[in-house]
XYZ file of C-alpha atoms in Angstrom:
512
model
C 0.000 0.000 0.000
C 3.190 2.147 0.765
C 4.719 1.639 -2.854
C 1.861 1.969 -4.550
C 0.852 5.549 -2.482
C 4.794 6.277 -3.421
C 3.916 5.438 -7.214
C 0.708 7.681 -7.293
C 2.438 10.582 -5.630
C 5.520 10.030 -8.045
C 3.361 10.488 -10.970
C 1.368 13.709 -10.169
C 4.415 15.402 -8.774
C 5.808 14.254 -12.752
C 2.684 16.037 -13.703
C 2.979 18.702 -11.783
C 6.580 19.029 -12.788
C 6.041 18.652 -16.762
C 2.624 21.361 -16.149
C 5.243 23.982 -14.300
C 7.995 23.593 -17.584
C 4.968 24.248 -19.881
C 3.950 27.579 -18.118
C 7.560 29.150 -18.075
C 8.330 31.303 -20.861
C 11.467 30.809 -22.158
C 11.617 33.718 -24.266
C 12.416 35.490 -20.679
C 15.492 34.119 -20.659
C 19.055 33.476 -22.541
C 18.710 30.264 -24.573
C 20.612 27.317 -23.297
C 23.764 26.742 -25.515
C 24.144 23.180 -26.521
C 27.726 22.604 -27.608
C 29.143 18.896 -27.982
C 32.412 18.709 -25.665
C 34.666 19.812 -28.961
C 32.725 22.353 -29.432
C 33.077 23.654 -26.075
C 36.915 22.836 -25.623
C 37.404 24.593 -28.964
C 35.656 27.544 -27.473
C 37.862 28.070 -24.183
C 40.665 27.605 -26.418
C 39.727 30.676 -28.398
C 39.045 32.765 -25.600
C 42.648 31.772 -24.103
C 44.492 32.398 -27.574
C 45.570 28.981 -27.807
C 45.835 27.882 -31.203
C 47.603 24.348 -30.607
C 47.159 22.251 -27.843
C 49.911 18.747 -27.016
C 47.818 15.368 -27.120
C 47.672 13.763 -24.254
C 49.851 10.396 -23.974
C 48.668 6.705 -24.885
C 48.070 4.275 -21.926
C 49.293 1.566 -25.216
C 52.908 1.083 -24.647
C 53.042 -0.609 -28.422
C 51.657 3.214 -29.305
C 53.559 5.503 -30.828
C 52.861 8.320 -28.598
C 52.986 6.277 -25.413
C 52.892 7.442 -22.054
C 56.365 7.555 -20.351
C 56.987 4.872 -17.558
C 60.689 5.525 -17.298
C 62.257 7.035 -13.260
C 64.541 8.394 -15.220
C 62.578 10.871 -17.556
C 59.805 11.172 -15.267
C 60.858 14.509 -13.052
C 61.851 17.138 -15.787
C 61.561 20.010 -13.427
C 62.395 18.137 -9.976
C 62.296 20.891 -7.714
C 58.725 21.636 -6.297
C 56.787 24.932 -5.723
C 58.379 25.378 -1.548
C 55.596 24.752 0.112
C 56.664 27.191 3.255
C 57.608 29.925 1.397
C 55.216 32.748 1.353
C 55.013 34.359 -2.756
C 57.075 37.450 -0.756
C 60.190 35.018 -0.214
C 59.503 34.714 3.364
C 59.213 31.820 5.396
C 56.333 30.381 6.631
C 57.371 29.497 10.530
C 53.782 29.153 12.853
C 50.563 27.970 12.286
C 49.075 31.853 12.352
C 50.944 32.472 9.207
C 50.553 29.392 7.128
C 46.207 29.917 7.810
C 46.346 33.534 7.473
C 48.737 34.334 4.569
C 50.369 31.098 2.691
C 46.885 29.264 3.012
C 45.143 31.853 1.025
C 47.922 32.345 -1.651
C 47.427 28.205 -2.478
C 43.766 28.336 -2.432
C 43.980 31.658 -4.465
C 46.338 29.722 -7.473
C 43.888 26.723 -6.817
C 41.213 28.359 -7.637
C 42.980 30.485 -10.680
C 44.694 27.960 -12.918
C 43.322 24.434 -11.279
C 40.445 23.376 -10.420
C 38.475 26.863 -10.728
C 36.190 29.411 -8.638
C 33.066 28.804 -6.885
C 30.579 31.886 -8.077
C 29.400 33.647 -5.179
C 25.815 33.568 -6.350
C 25.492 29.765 -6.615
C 21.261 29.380 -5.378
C 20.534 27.936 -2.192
C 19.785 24.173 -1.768
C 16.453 22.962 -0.437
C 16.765 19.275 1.161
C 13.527 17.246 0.958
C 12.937 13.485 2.433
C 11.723 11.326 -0.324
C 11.806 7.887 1.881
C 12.507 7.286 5.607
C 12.733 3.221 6.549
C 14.125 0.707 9.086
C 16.409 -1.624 7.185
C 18.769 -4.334 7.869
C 22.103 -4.481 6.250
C 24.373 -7.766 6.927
C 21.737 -8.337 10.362
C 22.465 -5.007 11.210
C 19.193 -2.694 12.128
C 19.881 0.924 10.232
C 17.513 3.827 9.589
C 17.777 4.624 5.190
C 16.818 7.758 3.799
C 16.585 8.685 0.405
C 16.837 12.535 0.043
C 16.749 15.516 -2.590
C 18.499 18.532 -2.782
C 16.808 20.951 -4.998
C 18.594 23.887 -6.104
C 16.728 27.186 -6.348
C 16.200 27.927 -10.142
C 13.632 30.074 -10.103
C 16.423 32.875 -11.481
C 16.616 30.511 -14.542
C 14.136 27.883 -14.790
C 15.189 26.436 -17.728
C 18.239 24.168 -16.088
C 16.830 22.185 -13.239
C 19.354 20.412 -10.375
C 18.017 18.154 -7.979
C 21.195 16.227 -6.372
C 20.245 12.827 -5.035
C 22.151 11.267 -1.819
C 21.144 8.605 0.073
C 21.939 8.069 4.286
C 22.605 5.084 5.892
C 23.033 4.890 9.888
C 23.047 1.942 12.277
C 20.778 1.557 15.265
C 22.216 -0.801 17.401
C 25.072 2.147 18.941
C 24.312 5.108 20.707
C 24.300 7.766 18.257
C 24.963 10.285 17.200
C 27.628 8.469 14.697
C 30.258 9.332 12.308
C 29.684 9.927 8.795
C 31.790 8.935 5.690
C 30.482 10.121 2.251
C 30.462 8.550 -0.679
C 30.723 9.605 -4.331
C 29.302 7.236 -6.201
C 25.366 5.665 -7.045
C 23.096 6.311 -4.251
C 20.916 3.059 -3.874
C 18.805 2.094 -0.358
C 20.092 -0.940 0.732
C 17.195 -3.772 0.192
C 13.828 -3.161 1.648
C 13.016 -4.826 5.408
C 10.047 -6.913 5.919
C 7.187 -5.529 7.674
C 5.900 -7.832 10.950
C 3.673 -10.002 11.031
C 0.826 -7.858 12.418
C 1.948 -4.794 9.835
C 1.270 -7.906 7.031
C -1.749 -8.371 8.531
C -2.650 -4.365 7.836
C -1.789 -4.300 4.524
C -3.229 -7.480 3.297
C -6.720 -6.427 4.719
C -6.311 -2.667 3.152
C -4.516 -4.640 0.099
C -7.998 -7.102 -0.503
C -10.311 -3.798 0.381
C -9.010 -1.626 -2.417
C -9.028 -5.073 -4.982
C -12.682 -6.016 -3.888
C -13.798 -1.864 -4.550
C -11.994 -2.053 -8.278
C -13.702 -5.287 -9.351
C -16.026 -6.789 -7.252
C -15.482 -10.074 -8.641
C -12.831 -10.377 -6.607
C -14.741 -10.902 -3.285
C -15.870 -14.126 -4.644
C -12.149 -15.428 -5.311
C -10.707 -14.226 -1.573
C -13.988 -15.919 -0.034
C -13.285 -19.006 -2.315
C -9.597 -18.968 -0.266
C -10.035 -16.729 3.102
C -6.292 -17.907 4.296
C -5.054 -16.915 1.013
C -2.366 -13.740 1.557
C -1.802 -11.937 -1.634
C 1.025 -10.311 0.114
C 3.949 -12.065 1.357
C 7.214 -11.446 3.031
C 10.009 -11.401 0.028
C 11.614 -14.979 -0.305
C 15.208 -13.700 -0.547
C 15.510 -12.226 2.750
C 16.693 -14.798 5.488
C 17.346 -12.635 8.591
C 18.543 -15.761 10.231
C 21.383 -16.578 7.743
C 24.732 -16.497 9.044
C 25.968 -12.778 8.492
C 28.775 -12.631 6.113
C 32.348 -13.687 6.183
C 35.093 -10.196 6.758
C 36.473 -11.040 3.611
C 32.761 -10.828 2.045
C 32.056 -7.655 3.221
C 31.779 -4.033 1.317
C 32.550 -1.073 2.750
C 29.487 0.103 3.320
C 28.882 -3.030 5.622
C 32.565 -2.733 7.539
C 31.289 0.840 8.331
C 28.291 -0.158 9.656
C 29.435 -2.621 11.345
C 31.763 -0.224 13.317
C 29.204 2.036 14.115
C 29.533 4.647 11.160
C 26.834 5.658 8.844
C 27.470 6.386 5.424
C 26.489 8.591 2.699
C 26.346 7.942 -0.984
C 25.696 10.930 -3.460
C 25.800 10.749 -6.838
C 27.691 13.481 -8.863
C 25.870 13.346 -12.008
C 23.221 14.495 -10.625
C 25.277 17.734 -9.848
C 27.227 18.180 -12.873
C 27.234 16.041 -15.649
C 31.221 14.317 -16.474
C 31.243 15.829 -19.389
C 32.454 18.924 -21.357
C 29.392 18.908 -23.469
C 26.863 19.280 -20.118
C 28.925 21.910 -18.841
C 26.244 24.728 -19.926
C 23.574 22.203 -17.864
C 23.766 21.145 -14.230
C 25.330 23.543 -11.264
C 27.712 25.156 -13.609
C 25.250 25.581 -16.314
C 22.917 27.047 -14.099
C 24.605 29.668 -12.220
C 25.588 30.582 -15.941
C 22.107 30.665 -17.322
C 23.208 27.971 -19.835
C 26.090 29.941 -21.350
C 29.830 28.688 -21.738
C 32.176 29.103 -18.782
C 34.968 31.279 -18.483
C 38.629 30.457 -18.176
C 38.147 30.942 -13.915
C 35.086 29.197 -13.710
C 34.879 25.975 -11.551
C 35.118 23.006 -13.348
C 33.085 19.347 -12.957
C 35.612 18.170 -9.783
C 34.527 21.986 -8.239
C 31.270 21.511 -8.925
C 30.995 18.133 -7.382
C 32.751 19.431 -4.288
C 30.578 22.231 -4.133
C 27.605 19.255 -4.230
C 29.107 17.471 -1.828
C 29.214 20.237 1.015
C 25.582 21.154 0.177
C 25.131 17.332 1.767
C 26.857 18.083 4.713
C 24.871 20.940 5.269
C 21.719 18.674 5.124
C 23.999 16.358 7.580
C 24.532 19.344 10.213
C 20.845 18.933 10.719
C 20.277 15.338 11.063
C 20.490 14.361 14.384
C 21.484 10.596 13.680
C 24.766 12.384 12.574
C 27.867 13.481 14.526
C 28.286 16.596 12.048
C 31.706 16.957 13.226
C 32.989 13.521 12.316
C 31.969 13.405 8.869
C 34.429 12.833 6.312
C 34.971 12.640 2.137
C 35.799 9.231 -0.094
C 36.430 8.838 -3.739
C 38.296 6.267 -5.509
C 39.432 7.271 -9.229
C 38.011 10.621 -11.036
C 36.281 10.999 -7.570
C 39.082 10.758 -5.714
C 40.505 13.903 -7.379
C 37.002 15.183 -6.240
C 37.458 14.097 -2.773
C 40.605 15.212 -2.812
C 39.177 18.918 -3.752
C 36.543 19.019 -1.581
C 38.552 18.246 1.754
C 41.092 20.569 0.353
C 38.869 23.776 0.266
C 35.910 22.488 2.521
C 37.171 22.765 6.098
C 33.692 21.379 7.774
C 34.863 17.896 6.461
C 36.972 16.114 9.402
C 38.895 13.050 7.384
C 39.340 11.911 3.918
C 40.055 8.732 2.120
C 41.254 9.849 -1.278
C 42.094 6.560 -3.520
C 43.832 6.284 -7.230
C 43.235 9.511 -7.408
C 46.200 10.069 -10.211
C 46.849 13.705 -11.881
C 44.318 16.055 -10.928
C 44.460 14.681 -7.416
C 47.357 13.173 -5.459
C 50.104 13.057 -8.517
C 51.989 15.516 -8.859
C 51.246 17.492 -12.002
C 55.195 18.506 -13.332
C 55.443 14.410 -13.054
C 55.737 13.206 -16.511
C 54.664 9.227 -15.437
C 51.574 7.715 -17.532
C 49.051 9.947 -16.936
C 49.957 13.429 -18.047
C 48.729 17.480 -17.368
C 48.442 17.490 -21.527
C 45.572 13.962 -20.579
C 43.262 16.389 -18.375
C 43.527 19.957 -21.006
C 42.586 17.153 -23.642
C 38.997 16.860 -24.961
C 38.403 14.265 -23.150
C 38.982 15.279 -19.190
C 39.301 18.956 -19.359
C 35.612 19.941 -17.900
C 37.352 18.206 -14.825
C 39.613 21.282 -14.412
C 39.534 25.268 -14.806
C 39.435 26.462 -18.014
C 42.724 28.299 -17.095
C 44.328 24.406 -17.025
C 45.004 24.180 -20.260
C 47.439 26.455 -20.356
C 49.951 23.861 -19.321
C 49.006 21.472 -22.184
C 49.570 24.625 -25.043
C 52.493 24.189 -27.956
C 50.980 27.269 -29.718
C 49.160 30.181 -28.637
C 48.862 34.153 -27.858
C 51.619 33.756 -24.653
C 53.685 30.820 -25.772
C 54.455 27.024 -25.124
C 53.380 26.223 -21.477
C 54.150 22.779 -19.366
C 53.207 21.303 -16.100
C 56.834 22.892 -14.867
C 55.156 26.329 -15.281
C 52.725 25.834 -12.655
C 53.097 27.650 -8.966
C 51.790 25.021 -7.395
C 51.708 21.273 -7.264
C 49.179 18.564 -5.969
C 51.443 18.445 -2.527
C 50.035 21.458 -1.654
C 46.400 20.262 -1.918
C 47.280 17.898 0.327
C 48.621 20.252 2.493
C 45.636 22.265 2.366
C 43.699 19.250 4.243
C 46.135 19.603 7.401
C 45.583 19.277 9.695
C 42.749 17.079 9.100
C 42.859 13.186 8.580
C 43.512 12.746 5.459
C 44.464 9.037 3.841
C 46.066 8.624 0.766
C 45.009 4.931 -0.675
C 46.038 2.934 -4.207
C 45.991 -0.444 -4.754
C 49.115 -2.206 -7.532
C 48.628 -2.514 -11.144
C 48.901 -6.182 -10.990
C 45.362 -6.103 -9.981
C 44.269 -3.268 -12.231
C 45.394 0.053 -10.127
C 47.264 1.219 -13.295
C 51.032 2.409 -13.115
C 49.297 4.941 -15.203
C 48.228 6.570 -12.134
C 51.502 7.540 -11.109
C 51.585 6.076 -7.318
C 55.359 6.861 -6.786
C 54.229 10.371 -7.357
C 51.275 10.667 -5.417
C 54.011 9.403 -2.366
C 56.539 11.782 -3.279
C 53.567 14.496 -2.962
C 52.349 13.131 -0.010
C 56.095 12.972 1.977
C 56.282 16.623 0.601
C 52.952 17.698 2.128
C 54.007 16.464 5.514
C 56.261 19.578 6.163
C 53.143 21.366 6.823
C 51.259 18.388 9.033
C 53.921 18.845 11.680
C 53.827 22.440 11.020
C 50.310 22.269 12.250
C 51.017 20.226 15.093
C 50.061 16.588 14.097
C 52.022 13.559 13.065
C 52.172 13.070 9.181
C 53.781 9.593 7.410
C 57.115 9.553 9.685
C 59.599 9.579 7.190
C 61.925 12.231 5.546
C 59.942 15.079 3.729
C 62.422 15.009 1.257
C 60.379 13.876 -1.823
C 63.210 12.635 -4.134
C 64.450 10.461 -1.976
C 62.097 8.965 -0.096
C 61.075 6.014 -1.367
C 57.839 4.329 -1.532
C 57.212 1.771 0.470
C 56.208 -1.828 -0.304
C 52.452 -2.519 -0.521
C 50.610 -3.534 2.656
C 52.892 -1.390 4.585
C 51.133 0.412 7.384
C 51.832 4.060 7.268
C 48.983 5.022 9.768
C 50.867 6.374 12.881
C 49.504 10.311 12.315
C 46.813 12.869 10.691
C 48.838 11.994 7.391
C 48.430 8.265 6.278
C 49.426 6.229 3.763
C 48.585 2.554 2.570
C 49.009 0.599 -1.068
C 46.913 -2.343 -1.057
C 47.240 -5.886 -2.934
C 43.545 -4.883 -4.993
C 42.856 -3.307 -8.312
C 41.033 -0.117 -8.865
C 39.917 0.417 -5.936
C 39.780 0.924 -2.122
C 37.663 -1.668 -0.891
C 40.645 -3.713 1.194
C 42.086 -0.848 2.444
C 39.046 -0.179 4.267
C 39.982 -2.538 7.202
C 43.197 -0.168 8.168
C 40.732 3.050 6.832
C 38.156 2.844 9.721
C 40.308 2.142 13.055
C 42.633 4.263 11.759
C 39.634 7.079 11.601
C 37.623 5.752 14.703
C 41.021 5.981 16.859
C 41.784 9.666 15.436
C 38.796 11.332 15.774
C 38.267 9.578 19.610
C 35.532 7.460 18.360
C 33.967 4.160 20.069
C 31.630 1.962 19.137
């Protein structure tokens, strides 16, 4: 009776929705520009004089423009942006100066030439409860919601955003809990199964509503009175054995330390694409027009999506607000990345194969290169301003990753003091040396200088980032704020979530 209430409201608010379209009148505002992602990239090229970008490298090592996976070629411009050192040539030498001066210069260059600006009139976000149920996941009692976060459009009605997230928290601990979000596909875990006298309820309501639609059916339920039309699903033993460690996901190893989760799906913020980059958030704080060379790219956006949850968190009372922290593993790890970097509400990230555009450093020339994100095919990722450092040809020269004032080891250094934990897994499995893990580590060693600065413990080793060396995988680098940890997986961070969450629970003075 629930589902099919849910269905009947689903389809007149569609009604409603499609009658609301009908009565705006578009000629009241700028016509959304539909460029295909060429179309677009060719356009920021013109408006930055660039007349000849460098491809981006092949991940085919029989190809002739391969990527490089030589130590040897890979550090063309070894020394790094000094991470200490204010742009006046001074040192940076407390705490009060890093947050009040060299902070602001990063997050200033950031935002410049990276990853792009957040426009101060980005609409407010309206969070509405589509579904509230008791759930078990892995015999563990949790409370699911299913939520919407409508952005105000009525400026331009023509783009609409409605970011989806889903909430997940246990039942069996005293709450409130801590919080890890998830980029990714929100789904509700699988439904629970209403008791026996609930069944009861709805198979009496159930036969009531059949017997007024057709009242032939009276004859058939008084043919068979015991006869229950609903049952309880077939697939759900509650009594099963729960499932073996090695079985779980992370979602369940969370749970099953007492942490909710979070999953929110990007897409439904900004779309990975160049060509939807006059739609979603960015499209509609720009009334479906092109960006600008400053403008915040997709990774900006999805940050920006991504805090607008939290706020919806700060008012949940299932949630300890100040425990919630950021995951990503891949493209979203560069968002994660991003979003702890510049979002200081966020307590702890896990940030995993992140590559360029994350955790890598950018001068690196290893797989993965700065001319594979100003490319066609990843450059809505970044600031228009990006592909500067892919340009052969154009108005103010030839530009390179070496040209850029800062370097993905101050992103990470942005997080501090925070927990922040950098994950990969070994290409073996499928983690891809094209990801560059030697120089996420060397980035990561380099952006401990400012952990300790800041009073915390970062990997324990020397901060000197072309020597250290990276350490074999499944070694435990998890003594301080700073952590690092290769597992034996592929693409992903799944096993490393069994060193993630004491790691997390221990820092942030959490018990079950």
């Amino acid at each position: 009776m629930k589902n099919y209430k849910l269905i009947l409201f689903s389809l007149a608010f569609a009604q409603f929705s499609f009658a609301q379209m009908a009565k705006i009148d578009s000629s009241k505002y700028p016509k959304i520009l539909v460029l295909t992602t060429q179309q677009d990239h060719d356009n920021l090229k013109a408006m930055l004089g660039i007349k000849n970008l460098r491809p981006g490298p092949s991940g085919n090592e029989s190809a002739p423009n391969y990527a490089n996976y030589d130590e040897n070629l890979a550090n063309p411009c070894p020394q790094l942006p000094d991470i200490l050192t204010l742009n006046n040539g001074k040192k940076v030498t407390s705490p009060e100066i890093w947050n009040s001066q060299r902070k602001p210069e990063l997050m200033e260059e950031f935002e410049k030439n990276v990853y792009g600006r957040i426009p101060k009139n980005v609409p407010k976000v309206t969070w509405t409860m589509k579904i509230t149920d008791r759930k078990f996941v892995n015999r563990i009692p949790v409370i699911a919601k299913e939520l919407v976060g409508h952005v105000d459009n009525s400026d331009y009605p023509l783009i609409n955003v409605d970011i989806k997230m889903v909430l997940v928290v246990p039942t069996n601990v005293k709450g409130p809990v801590p919080v890890l979000m998830m980029l990714g596909r929100p789904v509700l875990p699988a439904p629970a199964q209403p008791s026996n006298e609930d069944l009861e309820s709805l198979n009496a309501a159930f036969k009531e509503m059949m017997i007024k639609s057709n009242l032939e059916m009276k004859a058939i339920f008084d043919k068979y009175p015991a006869y229950q039309p609903i049952t309880k699903l077939l697939t759900l033993n509650f009594f099963a054995p729960p499932k073996p460690d090695e079985e779980l996901t992370p979602q369940e190893r969370l749970l099953a330390s007492g942490w909710g989760y979070v999953t929110i799906d990007p897409s439904s913020i900004q779309a990975d694409n160049g060509a939807g980059l006059t739609r979603g958030i960015i499209g509609l704080v720009n009334k479906g027009q092109p960006r600008k060379p400053e403008d915040w790219g997709s990774l900006r956006a999805w940050a920006w999506g991504v805090a607008r949850g939290l706020d919806y968190l700060e008012t949940d009372p299932l949630v300890d607000a100040k425990k919630v922290g950021i995951e990503g593993v891949s493209r979203y790890g560069k968002a994660a990345l991003v979003t702890l970097a510049f979002e200081p509400r966020f307590a702890l990230g896990l940030i995993a194969s992140s590559g360029k555009g994350g955790a890598t450093l950018h001068r690196r020339i290893f797989g993965e290169a700065v001319e594979s994100l100003t490319s066609s095919g990843e450059y809505h990722w970044m600031a228009g301003n990006y592909l500067k450092y892919g340009t052969e040809e154009s108005t103010f020269g030839k530009k390179t990753g070496c040209d850029m004032v800062v370097d993905s080891h101050e992103l990470i250094a942005l997080c501090a003091p925070r927990l922040t934990f950098i994950s990969y897994g070994i290409p073996e499995k499928g983690d891809s040396k094209w990801l560059d893990q030697q120089g996420s580590y060397m980035a990561t060693i380099a952006a401990g200088s400012v952990f300790k600065l800041l009073g915390v413990k970062d990997l324990g080793v020397t901060n000197d980032y072309m020597t250290g060396k990276m350490p074999p995988m499944l070694t435990d680098m998890l003594d301080g704020h700073l952590a690092w940890r290769q597992h034996d997986g592929g693409h992903t961070d799944a096993p490393n979530f069994k060193s993630f969450i004491p790691w997390a629970s221990k820092n942030l003075g959490y018990q079950k």
